[in-house]
XYZ file of C-alpha atoms in Angstrom:
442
model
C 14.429 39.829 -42.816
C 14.234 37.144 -45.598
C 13.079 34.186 -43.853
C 13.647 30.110 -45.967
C 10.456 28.573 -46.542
C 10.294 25.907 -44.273
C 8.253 23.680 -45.938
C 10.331 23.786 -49.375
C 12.470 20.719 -48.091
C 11.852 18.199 -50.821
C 13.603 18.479 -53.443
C 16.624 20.440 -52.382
C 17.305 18.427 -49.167
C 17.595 15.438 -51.177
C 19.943 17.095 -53.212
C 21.964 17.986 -50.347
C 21.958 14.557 -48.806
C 22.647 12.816 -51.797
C 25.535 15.103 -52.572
C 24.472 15.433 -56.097
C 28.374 16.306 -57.255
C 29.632 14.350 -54.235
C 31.191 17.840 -52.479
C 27.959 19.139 -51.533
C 27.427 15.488 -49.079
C 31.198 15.360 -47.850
C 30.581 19.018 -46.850
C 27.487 18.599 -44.257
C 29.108 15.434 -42.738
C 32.149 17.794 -41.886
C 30.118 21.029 -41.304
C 28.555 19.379 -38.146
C 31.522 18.231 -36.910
C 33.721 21.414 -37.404
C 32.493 23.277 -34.390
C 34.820 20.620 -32.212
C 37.017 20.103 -34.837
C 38.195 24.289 -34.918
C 38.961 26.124 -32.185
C 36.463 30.066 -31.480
C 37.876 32.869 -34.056
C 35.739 35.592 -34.772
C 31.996 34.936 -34.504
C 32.637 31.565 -34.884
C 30.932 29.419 -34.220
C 27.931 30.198 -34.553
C 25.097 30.490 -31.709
C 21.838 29.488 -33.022
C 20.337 27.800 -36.074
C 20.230 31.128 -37.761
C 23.592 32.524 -39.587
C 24.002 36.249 -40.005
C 25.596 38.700 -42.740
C 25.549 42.079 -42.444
C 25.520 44.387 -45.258
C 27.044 48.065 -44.995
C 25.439 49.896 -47.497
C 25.482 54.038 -48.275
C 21.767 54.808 -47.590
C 22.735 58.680 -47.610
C 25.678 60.981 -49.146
C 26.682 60.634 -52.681
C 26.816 57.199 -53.159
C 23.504 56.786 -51.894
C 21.925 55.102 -55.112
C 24.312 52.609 -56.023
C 23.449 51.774 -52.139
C 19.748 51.184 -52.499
C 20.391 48.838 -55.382
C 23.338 47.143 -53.770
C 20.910 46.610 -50.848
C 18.248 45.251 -53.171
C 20.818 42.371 -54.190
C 21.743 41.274 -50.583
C 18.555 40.505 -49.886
C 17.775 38.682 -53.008
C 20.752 36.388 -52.109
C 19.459 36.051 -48.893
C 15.691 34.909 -50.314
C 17.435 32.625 -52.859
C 20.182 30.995 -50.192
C 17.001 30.039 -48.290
C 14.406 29.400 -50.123
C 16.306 28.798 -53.913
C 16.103 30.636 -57.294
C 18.452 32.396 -59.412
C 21.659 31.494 -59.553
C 21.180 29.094 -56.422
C 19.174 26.833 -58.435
C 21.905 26.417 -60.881
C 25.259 26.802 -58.576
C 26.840 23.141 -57.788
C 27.134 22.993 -53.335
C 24.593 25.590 -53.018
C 21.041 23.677 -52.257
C 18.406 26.666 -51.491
C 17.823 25.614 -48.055
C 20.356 27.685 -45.989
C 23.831 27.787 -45.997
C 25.047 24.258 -44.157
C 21.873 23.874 -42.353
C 21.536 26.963 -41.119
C 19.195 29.850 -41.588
C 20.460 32.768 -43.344
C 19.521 36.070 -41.898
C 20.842 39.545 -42.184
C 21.296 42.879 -40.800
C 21.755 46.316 -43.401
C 23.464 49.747 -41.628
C 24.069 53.006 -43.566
C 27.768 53.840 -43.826
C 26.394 57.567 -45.610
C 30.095 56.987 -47.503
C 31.811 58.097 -44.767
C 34.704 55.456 -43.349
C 34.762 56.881 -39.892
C 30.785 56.149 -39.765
C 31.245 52.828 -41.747
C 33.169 51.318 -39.181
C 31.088 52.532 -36.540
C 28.393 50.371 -38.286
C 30.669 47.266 -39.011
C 31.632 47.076 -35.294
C 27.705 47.115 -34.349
C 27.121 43.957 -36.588
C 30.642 41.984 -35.457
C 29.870 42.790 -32.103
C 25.794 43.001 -31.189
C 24.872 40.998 -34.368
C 27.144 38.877 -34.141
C 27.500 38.872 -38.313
C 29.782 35.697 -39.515
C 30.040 37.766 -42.586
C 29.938 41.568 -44.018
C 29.376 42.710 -47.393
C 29.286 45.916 -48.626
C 30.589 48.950 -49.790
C 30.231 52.133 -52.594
C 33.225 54.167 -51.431
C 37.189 52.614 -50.991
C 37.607 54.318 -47.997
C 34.779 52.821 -46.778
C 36.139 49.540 -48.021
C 39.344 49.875 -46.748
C 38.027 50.747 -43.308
C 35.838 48.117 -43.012
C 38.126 45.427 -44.094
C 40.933 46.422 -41.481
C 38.397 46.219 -38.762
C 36.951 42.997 -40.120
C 41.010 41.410 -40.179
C 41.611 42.311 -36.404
C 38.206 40.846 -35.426
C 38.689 37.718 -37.688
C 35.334 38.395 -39.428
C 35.327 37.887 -43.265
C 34.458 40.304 -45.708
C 33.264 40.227 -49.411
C 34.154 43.636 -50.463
C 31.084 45.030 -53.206
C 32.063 48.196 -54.622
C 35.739 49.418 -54.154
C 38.134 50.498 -56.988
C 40.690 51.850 -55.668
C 44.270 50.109 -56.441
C 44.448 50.008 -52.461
C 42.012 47.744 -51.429
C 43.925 45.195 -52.948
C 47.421 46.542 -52.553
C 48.812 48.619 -49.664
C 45.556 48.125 -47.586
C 44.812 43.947 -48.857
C 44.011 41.604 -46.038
C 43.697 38.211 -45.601
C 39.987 38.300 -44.205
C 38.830 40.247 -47.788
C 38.334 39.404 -50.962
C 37.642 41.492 -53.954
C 35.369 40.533 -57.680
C 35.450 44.373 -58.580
C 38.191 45.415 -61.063
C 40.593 48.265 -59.980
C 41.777 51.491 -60.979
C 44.859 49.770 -62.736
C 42.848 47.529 -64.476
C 40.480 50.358 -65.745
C 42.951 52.381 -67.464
C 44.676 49.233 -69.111
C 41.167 48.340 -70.613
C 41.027 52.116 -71.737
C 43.547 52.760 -73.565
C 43.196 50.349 -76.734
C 39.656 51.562 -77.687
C 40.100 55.147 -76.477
C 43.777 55.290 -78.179
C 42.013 53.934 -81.161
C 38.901 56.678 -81.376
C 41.059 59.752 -80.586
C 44.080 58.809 -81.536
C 47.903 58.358 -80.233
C 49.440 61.859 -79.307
C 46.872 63.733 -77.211
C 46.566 66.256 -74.254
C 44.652 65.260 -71.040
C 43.318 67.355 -67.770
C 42.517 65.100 -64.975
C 40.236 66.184 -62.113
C 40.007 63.597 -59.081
C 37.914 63.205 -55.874
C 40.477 63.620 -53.169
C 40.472 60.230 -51.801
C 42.040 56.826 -52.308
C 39.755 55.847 -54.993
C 40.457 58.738 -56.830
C 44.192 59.392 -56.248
C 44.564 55.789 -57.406
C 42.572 56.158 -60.913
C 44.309 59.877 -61.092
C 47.670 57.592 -61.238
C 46.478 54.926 -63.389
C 45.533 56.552 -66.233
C 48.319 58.644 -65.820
C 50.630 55.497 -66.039
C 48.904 53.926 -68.789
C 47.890 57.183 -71.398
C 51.330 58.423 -71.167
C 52.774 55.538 -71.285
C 50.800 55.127 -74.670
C 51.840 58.510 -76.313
C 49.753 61.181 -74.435
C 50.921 63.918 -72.139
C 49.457 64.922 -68.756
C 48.704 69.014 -68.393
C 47.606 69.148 -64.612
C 45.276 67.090 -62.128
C 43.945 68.755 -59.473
C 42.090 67.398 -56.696
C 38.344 68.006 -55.558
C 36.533 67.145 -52.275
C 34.987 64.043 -51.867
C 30.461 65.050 -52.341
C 31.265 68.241 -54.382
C 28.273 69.406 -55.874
C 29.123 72.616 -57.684
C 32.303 72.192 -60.034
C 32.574 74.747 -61.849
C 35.221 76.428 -59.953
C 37.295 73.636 -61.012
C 35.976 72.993 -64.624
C 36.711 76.709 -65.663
C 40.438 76.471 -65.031
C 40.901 73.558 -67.432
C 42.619 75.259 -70.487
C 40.927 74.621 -73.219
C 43.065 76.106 -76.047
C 45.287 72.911 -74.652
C 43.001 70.525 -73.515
C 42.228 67.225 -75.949
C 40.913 65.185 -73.199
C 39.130 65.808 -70.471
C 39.348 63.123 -67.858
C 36.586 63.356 -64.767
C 37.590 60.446 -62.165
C 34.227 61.175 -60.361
C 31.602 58.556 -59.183
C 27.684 58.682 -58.179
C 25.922 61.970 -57.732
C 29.592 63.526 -57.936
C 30.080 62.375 -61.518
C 26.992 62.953 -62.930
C 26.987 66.563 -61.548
C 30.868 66.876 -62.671
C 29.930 65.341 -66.325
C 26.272 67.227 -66.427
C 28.500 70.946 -65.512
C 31.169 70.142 -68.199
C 28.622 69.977 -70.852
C 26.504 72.809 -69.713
C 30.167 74.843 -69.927
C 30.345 73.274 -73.557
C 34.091 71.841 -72.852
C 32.314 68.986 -75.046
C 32.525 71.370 -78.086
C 36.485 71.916 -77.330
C 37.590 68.788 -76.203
C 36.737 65.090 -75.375
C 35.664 63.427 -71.908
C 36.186 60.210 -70.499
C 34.125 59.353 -67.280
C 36.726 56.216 -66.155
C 33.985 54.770 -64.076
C 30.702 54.477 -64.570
C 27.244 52.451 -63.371
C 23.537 52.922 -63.816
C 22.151 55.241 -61.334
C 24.998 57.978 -62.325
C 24.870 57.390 -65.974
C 20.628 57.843 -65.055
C 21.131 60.845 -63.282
C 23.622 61.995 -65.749
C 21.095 61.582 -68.861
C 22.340 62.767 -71.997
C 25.540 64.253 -70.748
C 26.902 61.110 -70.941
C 26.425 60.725 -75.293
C 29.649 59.595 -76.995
C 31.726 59.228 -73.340
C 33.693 56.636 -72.778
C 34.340 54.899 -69.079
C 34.125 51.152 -67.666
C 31.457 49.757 -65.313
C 31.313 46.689 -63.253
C 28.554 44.722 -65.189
C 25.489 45.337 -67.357
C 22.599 43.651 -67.833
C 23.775 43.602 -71.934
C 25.930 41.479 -71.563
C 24.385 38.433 -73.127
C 24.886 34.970 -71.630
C 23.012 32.688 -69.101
C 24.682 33.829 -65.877
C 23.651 37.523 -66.091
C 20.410 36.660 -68.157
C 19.415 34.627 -65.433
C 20.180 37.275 -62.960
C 18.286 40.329 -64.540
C 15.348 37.912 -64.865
C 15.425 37.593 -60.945
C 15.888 41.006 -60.025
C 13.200 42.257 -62.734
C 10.918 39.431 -61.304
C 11.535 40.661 -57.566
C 11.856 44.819 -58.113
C 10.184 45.107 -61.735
C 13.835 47.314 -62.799
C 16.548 46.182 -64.145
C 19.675 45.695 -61.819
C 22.898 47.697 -61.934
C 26.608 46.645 -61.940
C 27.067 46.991 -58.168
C 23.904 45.157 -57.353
C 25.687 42.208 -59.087
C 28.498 42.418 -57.103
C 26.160 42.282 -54.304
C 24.349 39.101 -55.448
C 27.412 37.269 -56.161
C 29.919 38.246 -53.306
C 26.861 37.054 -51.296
C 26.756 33.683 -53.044
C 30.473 33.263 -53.523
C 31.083 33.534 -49.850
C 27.995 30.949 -49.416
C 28.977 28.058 -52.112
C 32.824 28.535 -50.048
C 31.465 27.850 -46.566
C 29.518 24.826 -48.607
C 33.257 23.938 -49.987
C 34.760 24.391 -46.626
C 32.176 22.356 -44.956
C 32.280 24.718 -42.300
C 31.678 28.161 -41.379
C 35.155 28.182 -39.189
C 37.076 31.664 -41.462
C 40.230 30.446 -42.102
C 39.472 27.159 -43.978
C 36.594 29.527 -45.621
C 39.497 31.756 -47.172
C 41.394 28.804 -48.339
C 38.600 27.962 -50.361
C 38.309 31.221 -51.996
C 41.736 31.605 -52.651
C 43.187 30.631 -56.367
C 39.575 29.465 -57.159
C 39.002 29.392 -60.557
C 34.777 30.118 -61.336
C 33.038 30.899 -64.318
C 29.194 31.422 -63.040
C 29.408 35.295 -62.999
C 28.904 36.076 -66.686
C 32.433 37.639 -66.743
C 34.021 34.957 -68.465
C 36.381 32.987 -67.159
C 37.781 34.356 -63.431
C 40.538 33.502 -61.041
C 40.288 34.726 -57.147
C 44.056 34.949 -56.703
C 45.901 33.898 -53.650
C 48.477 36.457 -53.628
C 45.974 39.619 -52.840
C 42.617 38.279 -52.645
C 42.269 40.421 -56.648
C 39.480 38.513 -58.837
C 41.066 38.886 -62.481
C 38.557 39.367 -65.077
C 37.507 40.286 -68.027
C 36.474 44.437 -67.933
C 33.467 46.304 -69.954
C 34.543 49.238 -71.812
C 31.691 51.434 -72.765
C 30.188 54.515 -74.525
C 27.450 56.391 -73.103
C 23.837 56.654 -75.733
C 22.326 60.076 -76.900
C 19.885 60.361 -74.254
C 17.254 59.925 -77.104
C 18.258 56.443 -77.525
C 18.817 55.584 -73.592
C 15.737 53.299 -72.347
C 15.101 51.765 -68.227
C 18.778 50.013 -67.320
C 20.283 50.568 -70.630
C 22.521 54.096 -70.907
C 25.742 52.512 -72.316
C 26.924 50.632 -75.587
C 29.352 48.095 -74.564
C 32.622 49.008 -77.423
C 34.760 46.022 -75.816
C 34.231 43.242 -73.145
C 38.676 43.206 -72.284
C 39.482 39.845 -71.613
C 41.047 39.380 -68.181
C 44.153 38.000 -70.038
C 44.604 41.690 -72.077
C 44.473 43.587 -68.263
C 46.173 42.916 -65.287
C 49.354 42.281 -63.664
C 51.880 39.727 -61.754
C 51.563 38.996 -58.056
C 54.951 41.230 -58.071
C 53.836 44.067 -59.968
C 51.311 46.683 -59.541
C 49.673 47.072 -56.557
C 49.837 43.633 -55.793
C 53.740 44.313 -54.934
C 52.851 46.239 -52.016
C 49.930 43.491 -50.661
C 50.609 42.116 -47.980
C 47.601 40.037 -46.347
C 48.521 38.802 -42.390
C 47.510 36.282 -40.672
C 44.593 33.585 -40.944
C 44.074 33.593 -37.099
């Protein structure tokens, strides 16, 4: 476990105790008072000088790779809360000595994408571990599951990877907050660009894992294509950690066929994308991956040429936030991160600057914090953590995969449009948002 140096005190404890922005001051004074002041919720307070998160990570199954760099993040947030660097050394309330005087440790469990084992592993850090925070996720199931059990245990959790409309909508609660975009969003960023290159009076095929992610990004592009011109043959279904498609690929007609659309994700997509080219459907029609990241897009090679799909983040993206952070992860892992390890890293710290905020680690006045917070440290432009379903809204990268002849370490994709968060989105009473409904703080 990532320990903070002990003897790196100087500077950033007399930061802390002069309050350099005047927040970061007010906070201690009330952080060691708010163990009287709130009453036990949770795994609060805390026992110890030592503060736990636990990250649930897929080590195994399909999602495994977006795992190992996800789990690569956490603990670089961990090394930075205690011992400063990255974004810590730049983030007003955060001071690189702990998280309101306390030591940040952390446990890591393999959910193998699988929500029924996810939980298993959740429960183990709430209740032996005694985690005051979990992180994590590749999978919306897994999400979804974890999230539920962290609501009725009062333990918060900074979702990483999820994309499903759900997580957010039907399935929100109060004790999780999402940065990721969703399925909704997705196709709304699509369709200008995509629209644009093919043109407005096409024929798409959709095949979808079987699962909430991808029943939710089956009906979102649905929505939003047709809704622009283009008609929907068939979408058929396929089991979560396929690895042969072809039985599904060879009944997509491709006399009708203009668009292919292959709502698949980690080793599922690549293998889904990498069949469909080896079939040649490329030579009849076009293919859209609708989301993508590194290790897929990697594994995927040059399948991916000319595709179009979204991903979280990228290490193009050009400004000081996500400069600073591919420095830190190239410094620490010599590779350059991934979208979902940036999730990682800044869930982790956004949860961290709120208990700062809060002045206390007690949940409830933790979520207050978080909710409509407006932050721009991310690299994402302008964002807004609203109150209604715990949705960040942000801007979303649209991108086109490289001829593998062109692709390099960390860099598969062109990025064809950053979509402003105002261009995407939806109203508290629209959407999935409509169906949100968050419970209780305690």
């Amino acid at each position: 476990m990532a320990r903070r140096e002990k003897s790196d005190v100087s500077r950033r404890d007399v930061v802390k105790m002069a309050g350099a922005s005047g927040i970061a001051g007010l906070a201690g004074v009330t952080g060691s008072a708010s163990a009287q002041e709130y009453p036990p919720i949770g795994n609060f307070p805390i026992q110890g000088e030592a503060a736990t998160f636990g990250f649930t990570v897929p080590q195994s199954g399909p999602y495994s790779s977006e795992g190992q760099d996800e789990l690569r993040a956490y603990k670089l947030a961990v090394e930075h809360l205690n011992s400063g660097g990255g974004w810590v050394d730049s983030w007003d309330g955060l001071s690189g000595n702990g998280v309101l005087d306390k030591e940040i440790d952390f446990v890591s469990g393999d959910t193998a994408t699988d929500a029924d084992q996810a939980r298993q592993t959740a429960r183990r850090m709430i209740q032996r571990d005694q985690a005051i925070m979990l992180s994590g996720g590749s999978s919306s199931a897994v999400a979804i599951a974890i999230q539920e059990l962290c609501q009725r245990e009062k333990v918060q959790y900074q979702c990483c990877l999820t994309h499903s409309n759900e997580t957010t909508g039907k399935n929100c609660v109060r004790y999780s907050f999402r940065e990721m975009f969703n399925a909704y969003m997705t196709a709304q960023a699509l369709v200008p660009p995509v629209t644009k290159e093919y043109g407005n009076d096409q024929q798409f095929y959709q095949l979808y894992a079987d699962y909430t992610w991808g029943k939710t990004v089956e009906s979102s592009v649905q929505k939003f294509f047709s809704e622009a011109g283009w008609s929907q043959i068939n979408s058929v279904a396929t089991p979560l950690g396929t690895k042969d498609f072809s039985s599904y690929l060879s009944q997509v007609p491709r006399q009708e066929t203009d668009v292919l659309f292959l709502d698949h994700y980690g080793l599922d997509g690549a293998n889904s994308l990498s069949q469909a080219i080896s079939m040649g459907l490329d030579n009849d029609m076009e293919i859209i991956v609708p989301l993508y990241n590194r290790p897929m897009a990697q594994a995927a090679a040059g399948a991916i040429e000319g595709v179009f799909g979204t991903v979280a983040w990228d290490s193009q993206i050009d400004n000081k936030p996500s400069n600073d952070f591919t420095q830190a992860f190239q410094d620490k892992y010599a590779r350059i991160p991934s979208g979902p390890a940036q999730l990682a890293y800044a869930q982790t710290l956004q949860y961290a600057a709120a208990v700062e905020r809060a002045g206390t680690f007690y949940p409830p006045e933790v979520i207050k914090q978080l909710e409509g917070y407006e932050y721009d440290n991310f690299g994402m432009g302008p964002e807004l953590m609203r109150k209604c379903d715990h949705q960040a809204l942000r801007a979303v990268p649209v991108v086109k995969g490289l001829p593998e002849d062109q692709q390099q370490q960390g860099q598969y994709f062109e990025i064809v449009n950053l979509t402003p968060r105002d261009q995407i989105g939806y109203a508290c009473d629209e959407g999935p948002a409509a169906r949100c409904d968050l419970g209780s703080y305690e």
